[in-house]
PDB file of C-alpha atoms and ligand atoms in Angstrom:
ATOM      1  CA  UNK L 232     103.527  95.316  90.651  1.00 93.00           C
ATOM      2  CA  UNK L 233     104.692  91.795  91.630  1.00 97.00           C
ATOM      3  CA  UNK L 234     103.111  88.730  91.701  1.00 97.00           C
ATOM      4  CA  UNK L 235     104.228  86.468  94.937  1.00 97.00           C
ATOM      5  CA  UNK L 236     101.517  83.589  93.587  1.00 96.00           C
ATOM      6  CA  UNK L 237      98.035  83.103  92.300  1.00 94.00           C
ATOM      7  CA  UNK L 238      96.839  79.985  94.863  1.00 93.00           C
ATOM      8  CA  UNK L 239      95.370  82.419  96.499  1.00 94.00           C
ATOM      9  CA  UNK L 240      96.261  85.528  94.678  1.00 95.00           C
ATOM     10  CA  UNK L 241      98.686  88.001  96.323  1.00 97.00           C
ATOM     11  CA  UNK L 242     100.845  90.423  94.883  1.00 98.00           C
ATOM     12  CA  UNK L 243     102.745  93.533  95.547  1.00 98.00           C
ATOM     13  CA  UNK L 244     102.779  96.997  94.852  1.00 98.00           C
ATOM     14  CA  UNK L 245     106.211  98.847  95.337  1.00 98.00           C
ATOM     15  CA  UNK L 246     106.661 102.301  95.962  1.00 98.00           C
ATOM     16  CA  UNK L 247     103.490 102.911  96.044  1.00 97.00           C
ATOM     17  CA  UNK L 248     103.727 105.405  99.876  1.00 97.00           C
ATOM     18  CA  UNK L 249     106.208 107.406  99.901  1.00 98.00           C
ATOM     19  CA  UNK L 250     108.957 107.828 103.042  1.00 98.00           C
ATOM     20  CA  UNK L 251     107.412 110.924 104.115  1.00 98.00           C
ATOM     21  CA  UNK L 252     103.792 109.668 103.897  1.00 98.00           C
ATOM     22  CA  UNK L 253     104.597 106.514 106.165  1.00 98.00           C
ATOM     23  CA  UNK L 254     106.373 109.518 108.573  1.00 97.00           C
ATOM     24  CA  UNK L 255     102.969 111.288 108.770  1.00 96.00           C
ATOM     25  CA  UNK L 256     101.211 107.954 109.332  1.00 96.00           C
ATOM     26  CA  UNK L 257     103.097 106.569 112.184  1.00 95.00           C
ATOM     27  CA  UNK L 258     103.463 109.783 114.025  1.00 94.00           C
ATOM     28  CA  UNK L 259      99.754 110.213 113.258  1.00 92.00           C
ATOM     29  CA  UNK L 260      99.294 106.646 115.482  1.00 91.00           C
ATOM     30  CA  UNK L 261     102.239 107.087 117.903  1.00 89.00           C
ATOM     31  CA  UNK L 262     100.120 109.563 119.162  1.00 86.00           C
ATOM     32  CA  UNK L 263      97.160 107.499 120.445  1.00 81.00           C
ATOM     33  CA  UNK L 264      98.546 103.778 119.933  1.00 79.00           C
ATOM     34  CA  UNK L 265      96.165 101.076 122.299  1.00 72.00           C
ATOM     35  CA  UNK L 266      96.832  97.543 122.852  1.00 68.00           C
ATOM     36  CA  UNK L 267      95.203  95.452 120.258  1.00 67.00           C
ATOM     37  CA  UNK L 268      92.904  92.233 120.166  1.00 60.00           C
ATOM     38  CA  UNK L 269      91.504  90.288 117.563  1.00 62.00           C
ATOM     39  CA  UNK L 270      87.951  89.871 116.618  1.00 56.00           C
ATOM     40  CA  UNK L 271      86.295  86.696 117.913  1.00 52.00           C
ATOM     41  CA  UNK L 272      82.642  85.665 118.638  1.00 48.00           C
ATOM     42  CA  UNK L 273      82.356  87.072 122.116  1.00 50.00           C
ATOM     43  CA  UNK L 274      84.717  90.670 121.072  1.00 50.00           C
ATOM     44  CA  UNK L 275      87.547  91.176 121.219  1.00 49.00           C
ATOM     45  CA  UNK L 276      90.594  89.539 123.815  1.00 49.00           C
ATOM     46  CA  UNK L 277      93.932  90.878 124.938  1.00 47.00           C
ATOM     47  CA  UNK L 278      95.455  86.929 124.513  1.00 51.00           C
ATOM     48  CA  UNK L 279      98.739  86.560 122.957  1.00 55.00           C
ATOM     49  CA  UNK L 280      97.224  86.020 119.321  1.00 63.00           C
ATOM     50  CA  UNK L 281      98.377  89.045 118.360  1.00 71.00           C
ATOM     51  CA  UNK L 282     101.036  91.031 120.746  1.00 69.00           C
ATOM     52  CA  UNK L 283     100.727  94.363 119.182  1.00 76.00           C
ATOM     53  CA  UNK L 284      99.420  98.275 119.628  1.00 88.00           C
ATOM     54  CA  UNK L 285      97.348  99.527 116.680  1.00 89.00           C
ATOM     55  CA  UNK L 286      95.066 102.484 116.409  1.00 92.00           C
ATOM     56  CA  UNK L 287      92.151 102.671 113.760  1.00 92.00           C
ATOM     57  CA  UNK L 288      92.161 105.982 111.544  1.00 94.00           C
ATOM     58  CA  UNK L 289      89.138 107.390 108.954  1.00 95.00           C
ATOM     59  CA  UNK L 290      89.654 107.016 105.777  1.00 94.00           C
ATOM     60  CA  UNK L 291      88.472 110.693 105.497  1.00 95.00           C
ATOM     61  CA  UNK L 292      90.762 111.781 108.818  1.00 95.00           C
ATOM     62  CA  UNK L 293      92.963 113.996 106.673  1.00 96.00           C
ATOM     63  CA  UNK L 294      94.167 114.638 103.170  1.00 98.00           C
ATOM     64  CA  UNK L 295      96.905 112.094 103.198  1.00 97.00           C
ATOM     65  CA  UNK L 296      94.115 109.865 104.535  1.00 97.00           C
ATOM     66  CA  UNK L 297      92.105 110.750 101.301  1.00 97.00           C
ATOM     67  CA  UNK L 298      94.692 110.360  99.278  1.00 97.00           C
ATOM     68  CA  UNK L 299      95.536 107.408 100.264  1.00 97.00           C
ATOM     69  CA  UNK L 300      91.953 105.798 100.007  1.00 97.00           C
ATOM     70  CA  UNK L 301      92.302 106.831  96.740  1.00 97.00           C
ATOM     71  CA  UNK L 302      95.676 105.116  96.156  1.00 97.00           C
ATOM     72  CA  UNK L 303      93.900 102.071  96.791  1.00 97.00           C
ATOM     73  CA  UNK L 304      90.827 102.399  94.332  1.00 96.00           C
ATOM     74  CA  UNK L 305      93.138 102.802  91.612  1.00 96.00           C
ATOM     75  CA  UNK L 306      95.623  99.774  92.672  1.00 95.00           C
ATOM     76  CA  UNK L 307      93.004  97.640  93.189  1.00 95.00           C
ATOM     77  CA  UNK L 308      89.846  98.902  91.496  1.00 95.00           C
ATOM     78  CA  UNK L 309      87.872  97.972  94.236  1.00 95.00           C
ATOM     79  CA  UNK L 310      85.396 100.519  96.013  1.00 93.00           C
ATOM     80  CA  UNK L 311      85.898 101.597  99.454  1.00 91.00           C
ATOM     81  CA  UNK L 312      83.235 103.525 100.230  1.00 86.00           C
ATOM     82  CA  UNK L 313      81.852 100.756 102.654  1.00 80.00           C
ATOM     83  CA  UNK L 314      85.167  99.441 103.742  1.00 80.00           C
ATOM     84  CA  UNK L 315      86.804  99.701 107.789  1.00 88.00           C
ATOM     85  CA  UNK L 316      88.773 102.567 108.946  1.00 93.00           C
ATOM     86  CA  UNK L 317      92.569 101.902 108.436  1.00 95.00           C
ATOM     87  CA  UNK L 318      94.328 100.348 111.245  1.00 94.00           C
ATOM     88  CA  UNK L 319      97.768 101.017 112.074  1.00 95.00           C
ATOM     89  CA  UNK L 320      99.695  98.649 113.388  1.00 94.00           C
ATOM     90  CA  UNK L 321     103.076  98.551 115.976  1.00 94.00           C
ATOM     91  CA  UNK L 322     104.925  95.275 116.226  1.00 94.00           C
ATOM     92  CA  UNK L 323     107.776  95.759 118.816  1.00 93.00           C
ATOM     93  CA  UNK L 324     110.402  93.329 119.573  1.00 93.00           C
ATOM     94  CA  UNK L 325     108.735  90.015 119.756  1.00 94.00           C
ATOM     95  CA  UNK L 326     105.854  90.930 118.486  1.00 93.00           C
ATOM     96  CA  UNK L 327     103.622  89.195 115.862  1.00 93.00           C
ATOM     97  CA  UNK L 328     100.652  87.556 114.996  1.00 93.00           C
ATOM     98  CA  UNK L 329      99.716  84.000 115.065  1.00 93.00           C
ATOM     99  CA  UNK L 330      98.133  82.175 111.938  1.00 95.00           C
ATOM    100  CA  UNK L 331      94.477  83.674 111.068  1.00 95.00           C
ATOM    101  CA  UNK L 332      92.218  84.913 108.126  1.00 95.00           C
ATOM    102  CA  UNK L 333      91.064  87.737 107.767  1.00 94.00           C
ATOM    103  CA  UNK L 334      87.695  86.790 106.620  1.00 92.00           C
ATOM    104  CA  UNK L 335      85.108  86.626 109.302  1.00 87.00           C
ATOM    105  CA  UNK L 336      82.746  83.440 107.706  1.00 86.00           C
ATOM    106  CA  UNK L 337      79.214  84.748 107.943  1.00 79.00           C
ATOM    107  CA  UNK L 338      77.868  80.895 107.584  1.00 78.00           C
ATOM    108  CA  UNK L 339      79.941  80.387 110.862  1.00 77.00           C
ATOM    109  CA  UNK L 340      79.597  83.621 113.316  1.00 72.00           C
ATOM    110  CA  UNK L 341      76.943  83.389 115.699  1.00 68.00           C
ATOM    111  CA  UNK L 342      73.841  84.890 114.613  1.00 61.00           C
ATOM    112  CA  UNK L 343      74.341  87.992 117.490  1.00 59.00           C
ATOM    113  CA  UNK L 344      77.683  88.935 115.825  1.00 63.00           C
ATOM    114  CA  UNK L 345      76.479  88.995 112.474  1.00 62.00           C
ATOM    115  CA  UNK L 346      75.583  92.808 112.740  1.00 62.00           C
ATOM    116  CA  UNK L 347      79.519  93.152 112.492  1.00 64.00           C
ATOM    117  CA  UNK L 348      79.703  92.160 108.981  1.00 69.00           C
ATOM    118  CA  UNK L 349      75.564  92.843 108.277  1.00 70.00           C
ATOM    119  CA  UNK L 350      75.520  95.931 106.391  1.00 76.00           C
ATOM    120  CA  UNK L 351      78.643  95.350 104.311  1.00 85.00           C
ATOM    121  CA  UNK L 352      79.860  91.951 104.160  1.00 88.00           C
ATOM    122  CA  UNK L 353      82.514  90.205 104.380  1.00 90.00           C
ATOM    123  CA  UNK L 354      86.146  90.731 104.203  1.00 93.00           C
ATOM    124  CA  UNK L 355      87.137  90.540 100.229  1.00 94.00           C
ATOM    125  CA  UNK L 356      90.622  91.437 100.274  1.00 96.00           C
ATOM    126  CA  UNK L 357      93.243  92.925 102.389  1.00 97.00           C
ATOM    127  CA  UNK L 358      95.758  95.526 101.481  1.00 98.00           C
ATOM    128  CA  UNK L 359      98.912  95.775 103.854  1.00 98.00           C
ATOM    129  CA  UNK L 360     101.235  98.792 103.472  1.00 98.00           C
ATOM    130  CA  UNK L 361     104.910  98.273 104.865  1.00 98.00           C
ATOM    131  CA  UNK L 362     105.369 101.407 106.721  1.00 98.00           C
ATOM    132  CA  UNK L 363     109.336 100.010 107.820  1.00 98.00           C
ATOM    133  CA  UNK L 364     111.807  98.315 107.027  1.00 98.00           C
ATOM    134  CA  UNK L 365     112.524  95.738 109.444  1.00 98.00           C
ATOM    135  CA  UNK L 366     116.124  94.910 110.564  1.00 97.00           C
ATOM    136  CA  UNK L 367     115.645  91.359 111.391  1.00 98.00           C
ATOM    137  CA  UNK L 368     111.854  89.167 111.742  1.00 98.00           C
ATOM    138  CA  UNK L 369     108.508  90.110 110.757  1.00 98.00           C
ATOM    139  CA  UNK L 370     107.863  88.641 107.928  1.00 98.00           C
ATOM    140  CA  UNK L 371     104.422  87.985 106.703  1.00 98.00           C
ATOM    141  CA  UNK L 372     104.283  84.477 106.161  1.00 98.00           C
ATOM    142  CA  UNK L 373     101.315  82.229 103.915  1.00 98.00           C
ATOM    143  CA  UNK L 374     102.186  78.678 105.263  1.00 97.00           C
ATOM    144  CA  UNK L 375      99.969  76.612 102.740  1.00 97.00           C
ATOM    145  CA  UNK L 376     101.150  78.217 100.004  1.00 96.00           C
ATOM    146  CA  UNK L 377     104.498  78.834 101.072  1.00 97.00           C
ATOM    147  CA  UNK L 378     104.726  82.872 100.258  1.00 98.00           C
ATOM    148  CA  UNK L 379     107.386  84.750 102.600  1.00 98.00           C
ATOM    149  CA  UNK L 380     107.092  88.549 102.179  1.00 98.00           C
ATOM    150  CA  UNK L 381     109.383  90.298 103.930  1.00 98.00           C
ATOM    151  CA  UNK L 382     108.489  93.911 104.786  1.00 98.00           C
ATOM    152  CA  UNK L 383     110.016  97.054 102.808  1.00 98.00           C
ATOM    153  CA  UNK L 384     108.969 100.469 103.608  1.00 98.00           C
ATOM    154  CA  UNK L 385     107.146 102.061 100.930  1.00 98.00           C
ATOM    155  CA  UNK L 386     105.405  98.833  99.460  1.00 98.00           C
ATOM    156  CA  UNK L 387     102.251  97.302  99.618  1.00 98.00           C
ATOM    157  CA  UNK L 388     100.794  93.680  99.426  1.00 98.00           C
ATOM    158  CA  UNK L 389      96.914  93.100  98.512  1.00 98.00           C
ATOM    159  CA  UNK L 390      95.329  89.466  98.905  1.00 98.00           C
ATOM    160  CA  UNK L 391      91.480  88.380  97.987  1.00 96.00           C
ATOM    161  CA  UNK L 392      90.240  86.504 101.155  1.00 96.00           C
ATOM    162  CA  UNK L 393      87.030  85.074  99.210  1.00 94.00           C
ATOM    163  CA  UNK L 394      86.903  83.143  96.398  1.00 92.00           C
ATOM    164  CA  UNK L 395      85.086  84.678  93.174  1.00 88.00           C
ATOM    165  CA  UNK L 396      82.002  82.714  94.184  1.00 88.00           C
ATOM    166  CA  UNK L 397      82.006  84.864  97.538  1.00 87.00           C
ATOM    167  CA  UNK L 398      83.456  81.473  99.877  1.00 91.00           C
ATOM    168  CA  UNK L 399      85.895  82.042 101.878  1.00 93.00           C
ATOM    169  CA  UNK L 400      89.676  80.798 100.969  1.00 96.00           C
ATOM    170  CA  UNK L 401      91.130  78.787 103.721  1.00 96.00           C
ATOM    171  CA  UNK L 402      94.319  79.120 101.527  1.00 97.00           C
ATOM    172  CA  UNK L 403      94.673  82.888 103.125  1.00 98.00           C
ATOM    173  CA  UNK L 404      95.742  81.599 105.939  1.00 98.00           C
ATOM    174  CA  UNK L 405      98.564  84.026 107.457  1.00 98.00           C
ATOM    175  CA  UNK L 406     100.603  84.840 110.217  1.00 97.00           C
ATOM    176  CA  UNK L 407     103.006  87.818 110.869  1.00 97.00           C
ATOM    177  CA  UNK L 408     106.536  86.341 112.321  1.00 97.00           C
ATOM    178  CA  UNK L 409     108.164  87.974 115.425  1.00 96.00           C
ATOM    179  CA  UNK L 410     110.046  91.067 115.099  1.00 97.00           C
ATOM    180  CA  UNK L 411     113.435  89.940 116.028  1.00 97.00           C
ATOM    181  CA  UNK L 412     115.508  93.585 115.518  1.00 97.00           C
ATOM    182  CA  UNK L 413     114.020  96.651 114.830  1.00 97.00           C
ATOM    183  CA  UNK L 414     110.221  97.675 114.942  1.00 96.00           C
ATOM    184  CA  UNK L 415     107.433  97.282 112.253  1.00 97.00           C
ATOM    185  CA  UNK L 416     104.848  99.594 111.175  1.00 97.00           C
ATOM    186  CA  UNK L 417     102.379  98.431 108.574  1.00 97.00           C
ATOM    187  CA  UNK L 418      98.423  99.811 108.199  1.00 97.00           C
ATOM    188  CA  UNK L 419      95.927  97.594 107.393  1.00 97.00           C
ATOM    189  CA  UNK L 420      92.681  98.459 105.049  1.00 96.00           C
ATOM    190  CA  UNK L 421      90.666  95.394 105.383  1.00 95.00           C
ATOM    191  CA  UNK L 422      88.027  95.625 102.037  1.00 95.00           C
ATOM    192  CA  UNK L 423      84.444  94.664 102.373  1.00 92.00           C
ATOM    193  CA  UNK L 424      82.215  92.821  99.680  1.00 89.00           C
ATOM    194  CA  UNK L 425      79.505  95.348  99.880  1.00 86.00           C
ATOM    195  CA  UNK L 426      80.232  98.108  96.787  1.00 84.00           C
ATOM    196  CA  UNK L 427      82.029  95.276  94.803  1.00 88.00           C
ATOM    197  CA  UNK L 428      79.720  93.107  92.635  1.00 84.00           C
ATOM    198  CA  UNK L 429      80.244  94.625  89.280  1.00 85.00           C
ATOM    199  CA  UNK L 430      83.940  95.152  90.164  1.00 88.00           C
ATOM    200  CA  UNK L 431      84.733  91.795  91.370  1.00 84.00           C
ATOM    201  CA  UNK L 432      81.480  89.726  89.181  1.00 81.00           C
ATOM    202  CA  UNK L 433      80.251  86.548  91.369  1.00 79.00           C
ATOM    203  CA  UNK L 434      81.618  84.064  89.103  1.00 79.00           C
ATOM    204  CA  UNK L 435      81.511  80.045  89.474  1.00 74.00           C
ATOM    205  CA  UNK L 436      84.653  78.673  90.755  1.00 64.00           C
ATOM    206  CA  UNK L 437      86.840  76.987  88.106  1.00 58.00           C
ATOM    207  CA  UNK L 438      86.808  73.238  87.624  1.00 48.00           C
TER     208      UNK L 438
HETATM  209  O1  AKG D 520     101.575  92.473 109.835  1.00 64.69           O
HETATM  210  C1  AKG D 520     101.459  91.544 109.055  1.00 64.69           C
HETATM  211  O2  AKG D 520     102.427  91.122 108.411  1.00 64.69           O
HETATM  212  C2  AKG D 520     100.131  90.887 108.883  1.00 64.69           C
HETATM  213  C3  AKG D 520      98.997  91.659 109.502  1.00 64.69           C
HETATM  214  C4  AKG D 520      97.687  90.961 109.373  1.00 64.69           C
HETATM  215  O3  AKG D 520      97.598  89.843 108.978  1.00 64.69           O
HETATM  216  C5  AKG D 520      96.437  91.659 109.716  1.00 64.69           C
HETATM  217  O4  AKG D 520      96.504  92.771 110.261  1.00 64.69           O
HETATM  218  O5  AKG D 520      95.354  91.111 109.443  1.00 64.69           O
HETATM  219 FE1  FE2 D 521      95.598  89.267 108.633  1.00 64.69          FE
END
């Protein structure tokens, strides 16, 4: 495990899928990849926010799906029973995605959209497996922090969206550069806060 910085906390895990496990994954979305949009209060839009082709997968699809939900739980100790399906993710040669969180705000959405994050909260922390190398571009960038990760297959990077007190951290704020050469693969597992509050205590926020 490395540690890229602590304001806010991200870190990697190397090594953690192995070459033939991101083979399985990506041929396991290559085969029913769709155009991808990003959530916002009125669903989701085709704009150029995010210019890539991603297909969501069950956590219980298979056994390396399985295994791999369980590869999490023990990196991170958080549970995933209530968490999203994994999406897999295609960025080809120019494609990215501009700054966001990944944190939805449930003081913020519109009361209507709130069934989205109802039943199991909201985003806690994100874990990002590198499924490829990439020749040249795609980094994952944190601007106010200043953290560059650049992606290597096999390795994965977890971040904690919300703050111990459960606010959201504006200081999550990422963006995925262009892919300049090559093509980049990652799969997302975006965890919820439901299933978490003995793992991850409410706790004031430091002075
Ligand atoms: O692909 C990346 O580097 C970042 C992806 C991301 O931020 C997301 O899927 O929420
Ligand atoms: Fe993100």
């Amino acid at each position: 495990m490395e540690q890229v910085g602590l304001n806010p906390y991200v870190v990697l895990y190397h090594d953690v899928i192995s070459p033939q496990e991101s083979a399985q994954l990506i041929e396991l979305a290559a085969s029913d990849l769709k155009a991808s949009g990003v959530f916002q209060a009125k669903g989701s839009t085709f704009k150029r926010l995010r210019t890539v082709k991603a297909r969501w997968i069950k956590k219980e699809f298979n056994e390396l799906t399985k295994r791999i939900t369980r590869r999490i739980r023990d990196m991170t100790g958080f549970d995933l029973k209530e968490g999203e399906k994994f999406q897999i993710i295609n960025y080809g040669i120019g494609g990215h995605y501009n700054m966001h969180k990944d944190y939805f705000n449930l003081t913020k959405i519109p009361y209507k959209e709130v069934a989205l994050a109802k039943h199991f909260g909201d985003r806690i922390a994100t874990v990002l497996f590198y499924l490829s190398d990439v020749e040249q571009g795609g980094a994952t960038v944190f601007p106010m922090s200043g953290y560059t990760i650049y992606p290597r297959a096999g390795t994965a990077l977890l971040w904690y969206n919300l703050h111990t007190d459960g606010h959201c951290d504006p200081s999550t704020l990422h963006a995925a550069c262009p892919v300049m050469v090559g093509s980049k693969w990652v799969m997302t597992e975006w965890i919820r806060e439901r299933g978490q509050m003995f793992i991850r205590p409410c706790l004031k926020p430091s002075a």
